[in-house]
Every structure is written in structure tokens, then in C-alpha cells.
Short mmCIF file of C-alpha atoms and ligand atoms in Angstrom, two decimals:
data_model
loop_
_atom_site.label_atom_id
_atom_site.label_comp_id
_atom_site.label_asym_id
_atom_site.label_seq_id
_atom_site.Cartn_x
_atom_site.Cartn_y
_atom_site.Cartn_z
CA MET A 1 44.63 14.86 29.23
CA ASN A 2 45.78 18.11 30.83
CA GLY A 3 47.97 20.55 28.91
CA PRO A 4 48.92 20.61 25.26
CA ILE A 5 50.13 17.54 23.39
CA VAL A 6 53.73 18.24 22.44
CA ASN A 7 55.31 14.84 21.90
CA LEU A 8 54.52 11.23 21.04
CA ASN A 9 54.36 10.15 24.68
CA ASP A 10 51.55 12.68 25.20
CA HIS A 11 49.72 11.06 22.28
CA ALA A 12 50.10 7.65 23.95
CA ARG A 13 48.54 8.93 27.17
CA ALA A 14 45.67 10.57 25.29
CA ALA A 15 45.04 7.33 23.40
CA GLN A 16 44.95 5.28 26.58
CA ALA A 17 42.36 7.64 28.01
CA ALA A 18 40.26 7.42 24.82
CA LEU A 19 40.35 3.65 24.22
CA GLY A 20 38.59 0.93 26.16
CA GLU A 21 40.72 -1.52 28.13
CA ALA A 22 40.64 -4.30 25.54
CA ALA A 23 41.50 -2.00 22.61
CA TRP A 24 44.34 -0.40 24.58
CA ALA A 25 45.69 -3.86 25.44
CA TYR A 26 45.59 -4.87 21.76
CA PHE A 27 47.10 -1.72 20.28
CA SER A 28 49.78 -1.05 22.90
CA GLY A 29 50.70 -4.58 23.94
CA GLY A 30 53.85 -6.59 23.47
CA ALA A 31 54.59 -10.30 23.64
CA ALA A 32 55.13 -12.02 26.99
CA ASP A 33 57.00 -9.75 29.42
CA GLY A 34 57.36 -6.88 26.97
CA LEU A 35 61.16 -6.96 27.14
CA THR A 36 61.71 -6.52 23.40
CA LEU A 37 58.99 -3.85 23.31
CA GLN A 38 60.78 -1.79 25.98
CA ARG A 39 64.25 -2.40 24.59
CA ASN A 40 63.21 -1.26 21.11
CA ALA A 41 62.61 2.27 22.40
CA ARG A 42 65.57 2.33 24.80
CA ALA A 43 68.13 1.04 22.30
CA TRP A 44 68.04 4.26 20.27
CA GLN A 45 69.31 5.95 23.43
CA ALA A 46 72.50 3.86 23.36
CA TRP A 47 73.66 6.16 20.58
CA GLY A 48 74.56 9.80 21.08
CA LEU A 49 74.56 12.39 18.35
CA ALA A 50 77.84 13.87 17.16
CA PRO A 51 76.85 17.33 15.89
CA ARG A 52 79.11 19.30 13.58
CA VAL A 53 78.73 23.07 13.78
CA LEU A 54 78.95 25.98 11.39
CA ARG A 55 78.23 23.92 8.31
CA ASP A 56 76.44 25.49 5.37
CA LEU A 57 72.78 24.47 5.73
CA ARG A 58 71.47 26.19 2.61
CA GLY A 59 69.39 23.98 0.35
CA GLY A 60 68.57 21.61 3.19
CA HIS A 61 65.60 19.25 2.78
CA THR A 62 64.23 15.86 3.90
CA ARG A 63 63.71 14.34 0.46
CA CYS A 64 65.20 11.03 -0.59
CA ARG A 65 65.07 8.87 -3.71
CA LEU A 66 64.04 5.26 -3.15
CA LEU A 67 62.57 2.53 -5.37
CA GLY A 68 62.81 4.80 -8.38
CA ARG A 69 60.95 7.81 -7.08
CA GLU A 70 61.34 10.77 -4.79
CA TRP A 71 59.86 10.60 -1.27
CA PRO A 72 59.26 13.83 0.67
CA MET A 73 60.38 12.16 3.92
CA PRO A 74 62.18 8.88 4.75
CA LEU A 75 59.27 7.84 6.98
CA LEU A 76 56.27 5.52 6.56
CA VAL A 77 53.41 4.44 8.76
CA ALA A 78 53.92 0.73 9.54
CA PRO A 79 51.22 -1.80 8.67
CA MET A 80 48.82 -2.19 11.58
CA ALA A 81 45.68 -4.28 11.69
CA LEU A 82 42.07 -3.25 12.33
CA GLN A 83 42.49 0.51 12.55
CA ARG A 84 38.74 1.15 12.53
CA TRP A 85 38.72 -0.39 15.98
CA ALA A 86 40.96 2.49 17.16
CA HIS A 87 38.80 5.20 15.54
CA ALA A 88 36.04 5.49 12.94
CA ASP A 89 38.48 7.28 10.59
CA GLY A 90 40.45 4.00 10.48
CA GLU A 91 42.90 3.29 7.67
CA ALA A 92 41.39 6.11 5.57
CA GLY A 93 42.27 8.67 8.22
CA MET A 94 45.72 7.18 8.60
CA ALA A 95 46.38 7.32 4.85
CA LEU A 96 45.08 10.87 4.42
CA ALA A 97 47.21 12.12 7.31
CA ALA A 98 50.31 10.31 6.03
CA ALA A 99 49.80 11.77 2.55
CA ALA A 100 49.28 15.28 3.94
CA GLN A 101 52.56 15.03 5.87
CA GLY A 102 54.54 13.58 2.96
CA CYS A 103 54.95 10.24 4.68
CA GLY A 104 54.37 6.80 3.18
CA MET A 105 51.84 4.23 4.34
CA VAL A 106 51.96 0.47 4.39
CA LEU A 107 48.44 -0.91 4.52
CA SER A 108 48.07 -4.06 6.61
CA HIS A 109 46.80 -7.31 5.11
CA GLN A 110 44.48 -7.21 8.12
CA THR A 111 43.07 -3.83 7.12
CA SER A 112 39.50 -3.04 8.15
CA THR A 113 39.12 -0.82 5.04
CA PRO A 114 39.24 -2.25 1.48
CA LEU A 115 42.57 -1.55 -0.22
CA GLN A 116 40.83 -0.05 -3.26
CA ASP A 117 38.95 2.54 -1.16
CA LEU A 118 42.17 3.63 0.44
CA ALA A 119 44.07 3.96 -2.83
CA ALA A 120 41.20 5.97 -4.32
CA LEU A 121 41.55 8.47 -1.47
CA VAL A 122 45.25 9.18 -1.76
CA ALA A 123 46.71 7.82 -5.01
CA ALA A 124 46.34 11.15 -6.82
CA GLU A 125 47.94 13.25 -4.04
CA ALA A 126 50.99 14.84 -5.65
CA ASP A 127 53.23 15.17 -2.59
CA ARG A 128 52.48 11.94 -0.78
CA GLY A 129 54.95 9.26 0.18
CA PRO A 130 54.74 5.71 -1.15
CA LEU A 131 51.65 3.52 -0.75
CA TRP A 132 52.52 -0.14 -0.14
CA LEU A 133 50.53 -3.25 0.79
CA GLN A 134 51.67 -5.65 3.49
CA LEU A 135 50.85 -9.35 3.10
CA TYR A 136 50.92 -12.33 5.37
CA TRP A 137 51.39 -15.69 3.76
CA MET A 138 48.12 -17.48 3.00
CA PRO A 139 48.28 -21.16 1.99
CA ASP A 140 45.46 -20.47 -0.52
CA ARG A 141 47.72 -19.29 -3.35
CA GLY A 142 44.78 -18.40 -5.56
CA ALA A 143 43.48 -15.96 -2.95
CA LEU A 144 46.93 -14.47 -2.50
CA ARG A 145 47.35 -14.05 -6.25
CA ALA A 146 43.95 -12.37 -6.51
CA LEU A 147 44.87 -9.95 -3.74
CA ILE A 148 48.18 -9.09 -5.42
CA ALA A 149 46.31 -8.40 -8.68
CA GLN A 150 43.97 -6.04 -6.80
CA ALA A 151 46.93 -4.21 -5.28
CA GLU A 152 48.61 -3.83 -8.67
CA ALA A 153 45.37 -2.53 -10.22
CA ALA A 154 44.90 -0.05 -7.37
CA ALA A 155 48.33 1.59 -7.82
CA TYR A 156 50.11 0.14 -4.79
CA GLU A 157 53.83 0.61 -5.39
CA ALA A 158 55.34 -2.33 -3.50
CA LEU A 159 54.41 -5.42 -1.50
CA VAL A 160 55.78 -6.14 1.95
CA LEU A 161 55.64 -9.78 3.01
CA THR A 162 55.73 -10.09 6.79
CA VAL A 163 57.69 -13.20 7.70
CA ASP A 164 58.15 -12.99 11.46
CA ALA A 165 54.68 -14.05 12.59
CA PRO A 166 53.60 -17.44 11.20
CA VAL A 167 51.69 -17.74 14.49
CA ASN A 168 50.36 -15.07 16.81
CA GLY A 169 52.64 -13.92 19.59
CA VAL A 170 51.75 -14.75 23.17
CA ARG A 171 50.21 -11.53 24.43
CA ASP A 172 48.89 -11.48 27.96
CA GLY A 173 46.70 -8.41 27.41
CA GLU A 174 44.78 -10.14 24.63
CA ARG A 175 44.50 -13.32 26.71
CA ARG A 176 42.88 -11.30 29.47
CA HIS A 177 40.55 -9.16 27.37
CA GLY A 178 40.07 -11.09 24.13
CA LEU A 179 39.46 -9.16 20.90
CA PRO A 180 35.94 -7.74 21.25
CA LEU A 181 35.77 -6.08 17.82
CA PRO A 182 32.99 -3.53 17.43
CA GLU A 183 30.09 -4.33 15.11
CA GLY A 184 31.15 -3.90 11.47
CA VAL A 185 34.92 -3.91 12.10
CA ARG A 186 36.74 -6.89 10.58
CA ALA A 187 39.79 -7.71 8.50
CA VAL A 188 38.28 -7.39 5.03
CA HIS A 189 41.00 -9.12 2.95
CA TRP A 190 42.31 -11.67 5.40
CA GLN A 191 41.52 -15.37 5.62
CA ALA A 192 43.13 -16.75 8.77
CA PRO A 193 44.97 -19.97 7.95
CA ALA A 194 44.81 -22.82 10.41
CA SER A 195 48.34 -21.99 11.56
CA HIS A 196 47.10 -18.94 13.44
CA ARG A 197 44.89 -21.09 15.59
CA GLN A 198 47.07 -24.14 15.93
CA GLY A 199 50.47 -24.74 17.42
CA LEU A 200 53.56 -26.11 15.72
CA CYS A 201 52.60 -29.66 16.46
CA ALA A 202 48.97 -29.26 15.42
CA GLY A 203 49.04 -28.05 11.82
CA LEU A 204 51.43 -25.12 11.60
CA ALA A 205 54.29 -27.17 10.23
CA GLU A 206 52.15 -28.00 7.19
CA CYS A 207 51.20 -24.47 6.19
CA ALA A 208 53.84 -22.04 7.51
CA PRO A 209 55.67 -20.33 4.63
CA THR A 210 59.24 -21.15 3.59
CA TRP A 211 61.82 -19.54 1.30
CA ALA A 212 60.28 -21.46 -1.60
CA ASP A 213 56.98 -19.66 -0.98
CA VAL A 214 58.80 -16.30 -0.95
CA GLN A 215 60.32 -17.17 -4.31
CA TRP A 216 56.86 -18.06 -5.64
CA LEU A 217 55.38 -14.80 -4.39
CA ILE A 218 58.13 -12.68 -5.94
CA ALA A 219 57.46 -14.39 -9.28
CA GLN A 220 53.73 -13.51 -9.12
CA THR A 221 54.10 -9.75 -9.29
CA ARG A 222 55.74 -6.91 -11.17
CA LEU A 223 55.86 -4.93 -7.93
CA PRO A 224 58.99 -4.85 -5.78
CA VAL A 225 58.68 -7.20 -2.79
CA LEU A 226 60.27 -6.44 0.59
CA LEU A 227 60.46 -8.89 3.48
CA LYS A 228 59.42 -7.50 6.87
CA GLY A 229 60.55 -9.08 10.09
CA ILE A 230 64.15 -9.75 9.11
CA THR A 231 66.53 -9.63 12.08
CA HIS A 232 69.36 -11.94 11.00
CA PRO A 233 71.98 -10.92 8.41
CA LEU A 234 71.89 -14.40 6.87
CA ASP A 235 68.12 -14.13 6.31
CA ALA A 236 68.67 -10.74 4.68
CA ARG A 237 71.15 -12.30 2.29
CA GLU A 238 68.74 -15.13 1.47
CA ALA A 239 65.96 -12.63 0.77
CA LEU A 240 68.10 -10.64 -1.65
CA ALA A 241 69.37 -13.78 -3.36
CA LEU A 242 65.74 -14.68 -4.13
CA GLY A 243 65.11 -11.26 -5.65
CA ALA A 244 63.56 -9.26 -2.81
CA ALA A 245 63.86 -5.51 -3.32
CA GLY A 246 64.79 -5.03 0.31
CA VAL A 247 64.15 -5.89 3.92
CA VAL A 248 62.43 -4.31 6.89
CA VAL A 249 64.47 -4.90 10.04
CA SER A 250 61.65 -5.45 12.48
CA ASN A 251 60.67 -7.57 15.46
CA HIS A 252 57.00 -6.65 14.95
CA GLY A 253 57.29 -3.94 17.60
CA GLY A 254 58.02 -6.61 20.22
CA ARG A 255 54.59 -8.17 19.68
CA VAL A 256 55.58 -11.64 18.52
CA LEU A 257 58.71 -13.19 20.07
CA ASP A 258 59.86 -11.64 23.33
CA THR A 259 63.60 -11.24 24.08
CA VAL A 260 64.62 -10.76 20.44
CA PRO A 261 67.13 -7.85 20.62
CA ALA A 262 66.06 -4.33 19.74
CA THR A 263 66.03 -3.37 16.09
CA ALA A 264 68.50 -0.54 16.75
CA GLU A 265 70.94 -3.25 17.86
CA LEU A 266 70.31 -5.51 14.86
CA LEU A 267 70.09 -2.89 12.13
CA PRO A 268 73.85 -2.25 11.62
CA ARG A 269 74.56 -5.96 11.06
CA VAL A 270 71.67 -6.46 8.66
CA ALA A 271 72.45 -3.24 6.78
CA GLU A 272 76.07 -4.28 6.38
CA ALA A 273 75.08 -7.68 4.98
CA VAL A 274 72.63 -6.08 2.54
CA ARG A 275 75.07 -3.45 1.28
CA ALA A 276 77.76 -6.09 0.78
CA GLN A 277 75.38 -8.07 -1.43
CA ARG A 278 73.41 -5.46 -3.39
CA ALA A 279 73.97 -1.72 -3.24
CA ASP A 280 70.50 -0.90 -4.61
CA ALA A 281 68.51 -3.01 -2.10
CA LEU A 282 66.42 -1.17 0.49
CA VAL A 283 66.91 -1.42 4.23
CA LEU A 284 64.04 -0.17 6.36
CA VAL A 285 63.64 -0.40 10.10
CA ASP A 286 60.92 -0.04 12.71
CA GLY A 287 60.50 -0.46 16.45
CA GLY A 288 60.50 2.13 19.20
CA ILE A 289 61.02 5.21 17.03
CA ARG A 290 59.50 8.01 19.10
CA ARG A 291 61.61 11.10 18.32
CA GLY A 292 63.06 12.81 15.27
CA THR A 293 66.49 11.98 16.72
CA ASP A 294 65.55 8.25 16.63
CA LEU A 295 64.72 8.54 12.93
CA PHE A 296 68.05 10.30 12.35
CA LYS A 297 69.90 7.51 14.21
CA ALA A 298 68.09 4.85 12.16
CA LEU A 299 69.41 6.44 8.97
CA ALA A 300 72.89 6.84 10.48
CA LEU A 301 72.93 3.12 11.35
CA GLY A 302 72.24 2.13 7.75
CA ALA A 303 68.49 2.40 7.09
CA ASP A 304 67.17 4.13 3.97
CA ALA A 305 63.93 4.97 5.77
CA ALA A 306 62.01 4.02 8.92
CA LEU A 307 58.45 3.16 9.90
CA ILE A 308 56.47 4.08 12.98
CA GLY A 309 53.75 1.92 14.39
CA ARG A 310 52.00 2.58 17.68
CA PRO A 311 52.46 6.38 17.84
CA ALA A 312 50.46 6.78 14.62
CA LEU A 313 47.72 4.54 16.02
CA TYR A 314 47.67 6.55 19.24
CA GLY A 315 47.15 9.79 17.30
CA LEU A 316 44.35 8.07 15.38
CA ALA A 317 42.74 6.63 18.50
CA HIS A 318 42.16 9.91 20.31
CA ALA A 319 41.85 12.42 17.44
CA GLY A 320 41.32 10.57 14.14
CA ALA A 321 43.17 11.72 11.02
CA ARG A 322 44.01 15.01 12.73
CA GLY A 323 45.81 13.14 15.51
CA VAL A 324 47.89 11.11 13.05
CA ALA A 325 48.81 14.26 11.14
CA HIS A 326 49.98 15.84 14.39
CA VAL A 327 52.11 12.80 15.31
CA LEU A 328 53.79 12.81 11.89
CA ARG A 329 54.22 16.58 11.94
CA LEU A 330 55.94 16.41 15.34
CA LEU A 331 58.34 13.75 14.07
CA ARG A 332 58.96 15.69 10.91
CA ASP A 333 59.71 18.93 12.77
CA GLU A 334 61.98 17.13 15.23
CA PHE A 335 63.80 15.40 12.35
CA GLU A 336 64.31 18.71 10.54
CA ALA A 337 65.65 20.28 13.75
CA THR A 338 68.03 17.33 14.13
CA LEU A 339 69.30 17.74 10.57
CA ALA A 340 70.01 21.41 11.20
CA LEU A 341 71.58 20.89 14.63
CA THR A 342 73.88 18.06 13.54
CA GLY A 343 75.07 19.96 10.48
CA CYS A 344 73.49 17.47 8.06
CA PRO A 345 71.21 19.54 5.82
CA ARG A 346 70.22 16.59 3.63
CA VAL A 347 69.31 12.97 4.33
CA ASP A 348 72.30 11.88 2.22
CA ASP A 349 74.62 13.69 4.65
CA ILE A 350 73.69 11.30 7.50
CA HIS A 351 76.37 8.66 8.19
CA THR A 352 77.60 6.52 11.09
CA ASP A 353 80.15 9.17 11.99
CA CYS A 354 77.18 11.38 13.03
CA LEU A 355 76.86 9.10 16.11
CA TRP A 356 78.86 8.31 19.23
CA PRO A 357 78.27 4.95 20.92
CA LEU A 358 77.40 5.60 24.59
CA GLU A 359 78.07 3.45 27.61
CA PRO A 360 75.94 3.61 29.69
CA PRO A 361 73.11 4.70 27.35
CA LEU A 362 71.25 7.97 27.80
CA GLN A 363 68.20 7.54 30.01
CA ALA A 364 65.02 9.53 29.43
CA ALA A 365 63.68 11.19 32.59
CA SER A 366 60.24 9.69 31.97
CA PRO A 367 60.54 6.69 29.65
CA ALA A 368 57.53 5.95 27.40
C1 FMN B 401 48.25 -2.91 16.95
C2 FMN B 401 49.31 -3.37 16.00
C3 FMN B 401 48.97 -4.12 14.90
C4 FMN B 401 49.95 -4.56 14.01
N1 FMN B 401 49.58 -5.23 12.88
C5 FMN B 401 50.52 -5.59 11.99
C6 FMN B 401 50.15 -6.19 10.76
O1 FMN B 401 48.98 -6.38 10.47
N2 FMN B 401 51.15 -6.55 9.91
C7 FMN B 401 52.49 -6.33 10.19
O2 FMN B 401 53.35 -6.67 9.37
N3 FMN B 401 52.85 -5.74 11.33
C8 FMN B 401 51.91 -5.34 12.22
N4 FMN B 401 52.29 -4.69 13.35
C9 FMN B 401 53.71 -4.37 13.58
C10 FMN B 401 54.06 -3.00 12.96
O3 FMN B 401 54.00 -3.04 11.57
C11 FMN B 401 55.46 -2.53 13.35
O4 FMN B 401 56.40 -3.53 13.02
C12 FMN B 401 55.63 -2.15 14.81
O5 FMN B 401 54.44 -1.61 15.35
C13 FMN B 401 56.76 -1.13 14.94
O6 FMN B 401 57.04 -0.84 16.28
P1 FMN B 401 56.48 0.46 17.04
O7 FMN B 401 55.03 0.24 17.29
O8 FMN B 401 57.30 0.47 18.29
O9 FMN B 401 56.74 1.68 16.18
C14 FMN B 401 51.32 -4.24 14.25
C15 FMN B 401 51.66 -3.46 15.36
C16 FMN B 401 50.67 -3.01 16.21
C17 FMN B 401 51.07 -2.13 17.37
#
């Protein structure tokens, strides 16, 4: 890559140059025609910022208070599988970088690093963001219960049950290249249920999770449980009624079901439904967040915090933990600049009236 890396698109290009074809297809890919993947990033551009000038910015900061503790930044790294395939630093590098930048991390159920090793690295860091574990449903309830017990013992602060992918998405890149995992890289806590290999009519219907399974899972743990992959307000309401601590508005970064709308489009409706039901429930969002202004817009549209996926992996892929730290630092700096330039010195000052709806949307000169 020529020239300095100054934004998240530069990190994507550097990652593509560093990764082999199959790994790039896996980490960057979207489902089917990639329409949801592209729209996720573009949809943030349908909102313009409405800066207010000459406000008193003294005492400004990025801290927020969520799930009973203070976070340095309303930003987490999204759960992503098999990070040691992207770089030898893997999930450990990701977690160290997130902690150093005051961001949270959600470890994937399909982690290639044991959850205990990761917690041992960062749990004692004073200024880190939250450390959460993401789970997929496994029909073997005993195995799921054992994993939850391990997470509780290792100081994970919440569980995130991903509910939008009972089967793998249809991804052309993976069909072409397969998943040629390097020697020694595997999902260490994951037992693939039959549903991931079989279609709806060949076994899935028997083992895909339902709301009753969510209720069971919530009853197994003292940790707060969030549901990730919620895009419909009625599903958000159902989740809260069963005792979920919150929802992550997500379409899996456009990797599972193509032509689902962008999360920026769905977030306001889900957030409204959640707030109407329970003021203390969390609303998180991910998908296409590539700039500090996108993070700001996510909060203005009703999220308490946001997650980034691919950009963090791209930083990891070409420069290990250092690359992730740079990605998060860029977002952090851009977010702080946005706070100052919109006249919102604190996260709590961000509201919908900080945005103008735009028609047609802004268009980046060189889209990601
Ligand atoms: C390579 C890759 C692997 C992923 N693995 C998981 C996973 O194991 N569990 C999960 O809940 N989501 C997974 N996701 C989805 C992310 O958590 C997140 O929803 C998405 O990447 C956000 O969109 P963004 O990449 O545009 O930021 C994965 C995403 C990518 C790119």
C-alpha cells in the first residue's frame, strides 16, 4: 500500500493485499449479491449532521454508563469468528488493542482462542471497555451450560446470543474458495449442529432455536443476555418481554440474508419499540460503521453504543494488534472531532435533532 493509512478504507485495502484470496473472501464477503452489505455503509449517508455552534465544550468526554458500569467509549468490536486465520495475533491481539483504546470486545462463539486465555490478558486492565461473549444456539444444552459457566468464571460481563443465523448465509466467495483454515486454527468452543450443514427440510426445523430456547438460556445465567440480529420491532419487544437486557440491531454485516434493509434504516424503529417497553434496556447497532460520524449518527438514531466488525479485522489482518489499535484510534479521534464540531461535548448530548434527513443521500467520492 502506497502512502500513509489515514482511514478505515485504507485499512481495508492493506488487508486485501496482506490476505490470501480465500481469507479475503471469507472476512470481507457478504451474502448473495452483497446488497445489504453495501447498503449498510451507504445508509449512514442518508443522514446529515446538524451542527450547533458556539456551545460550551468544556468538560467534554466520550464516556457513557451502560449495564451498571462506566465505559470509556460507546464502541465495541463485534464478534467475529476465527481471527487467528486473519493474523497470528488473533483474538488476543484484538482484545489487547480494544482494551488499550477503551473499547469493548465481544468474543465470538467461534473464537480460535480459548475464552479463558483472552480474559486473562485483559480482565485486569483498568480503563478497558466491556468484555462480552457471543453465543450461537447449540442443541446440546449441557455443552451450552458448561460454556456459560466458563464465561461467568472468567469474568465476562454479558452474553450475546446471535439469533439471525440458524444456518449459514449463501456466500459466493466461500463457495468458490472454501474455508482452507491454516494448520492449528479452529473454532475451539464451537460444536457445529446439524442445522449448519443441512437445509430447512433436512434437519434444521428440528434443532433451530425458538423463543422458548431464549427463555431457557436467560434462566441459566446471572449475566445479562442481549439478542444480536434483531431487525424487527416486534422481535425486540418479544426479547425484552422474556428478560433480555437489550438487543443488537444487526443483519450480521450483510453476511446472512441479502436484501434485509440497512441497520441505519431499521435502528430508529427498533429503538422506539425498546424505549416504549423498557427504558433501561440496551440498544446496540452494527453494520457499515466506517467513520466517527457514523458512530455519532448511530447514537443520534437511538443506539446506546455501536459495534464495528470488518474494519477491526482488516487492521488485524495486515498489522496485528497494532493495526486494530490504529483502526479504533482513528474512529475515536473522528468521533471526538464530531462531538466538538456538532456542539455535543458529551455522549448524552447526542439526540435525533443533531441530524437532518437528506434526500438524495450524501455520496462518498470513493465508496468503500
Ligand atoms: C468474518 C466475519 C465473521 C463473523 N463472525 C461472527 C460470529 O462469529 N458471530 C456473530 O454474531 N457475528 C459474526 N459476524 C458479524 C459481526 O458480528 C457484525 O455483525 C458485522 O460484521 C458488522 O458489520 P460490519 O462488518 O459492516 O461492521 C462476523 C462478521 C465477519 C465479517
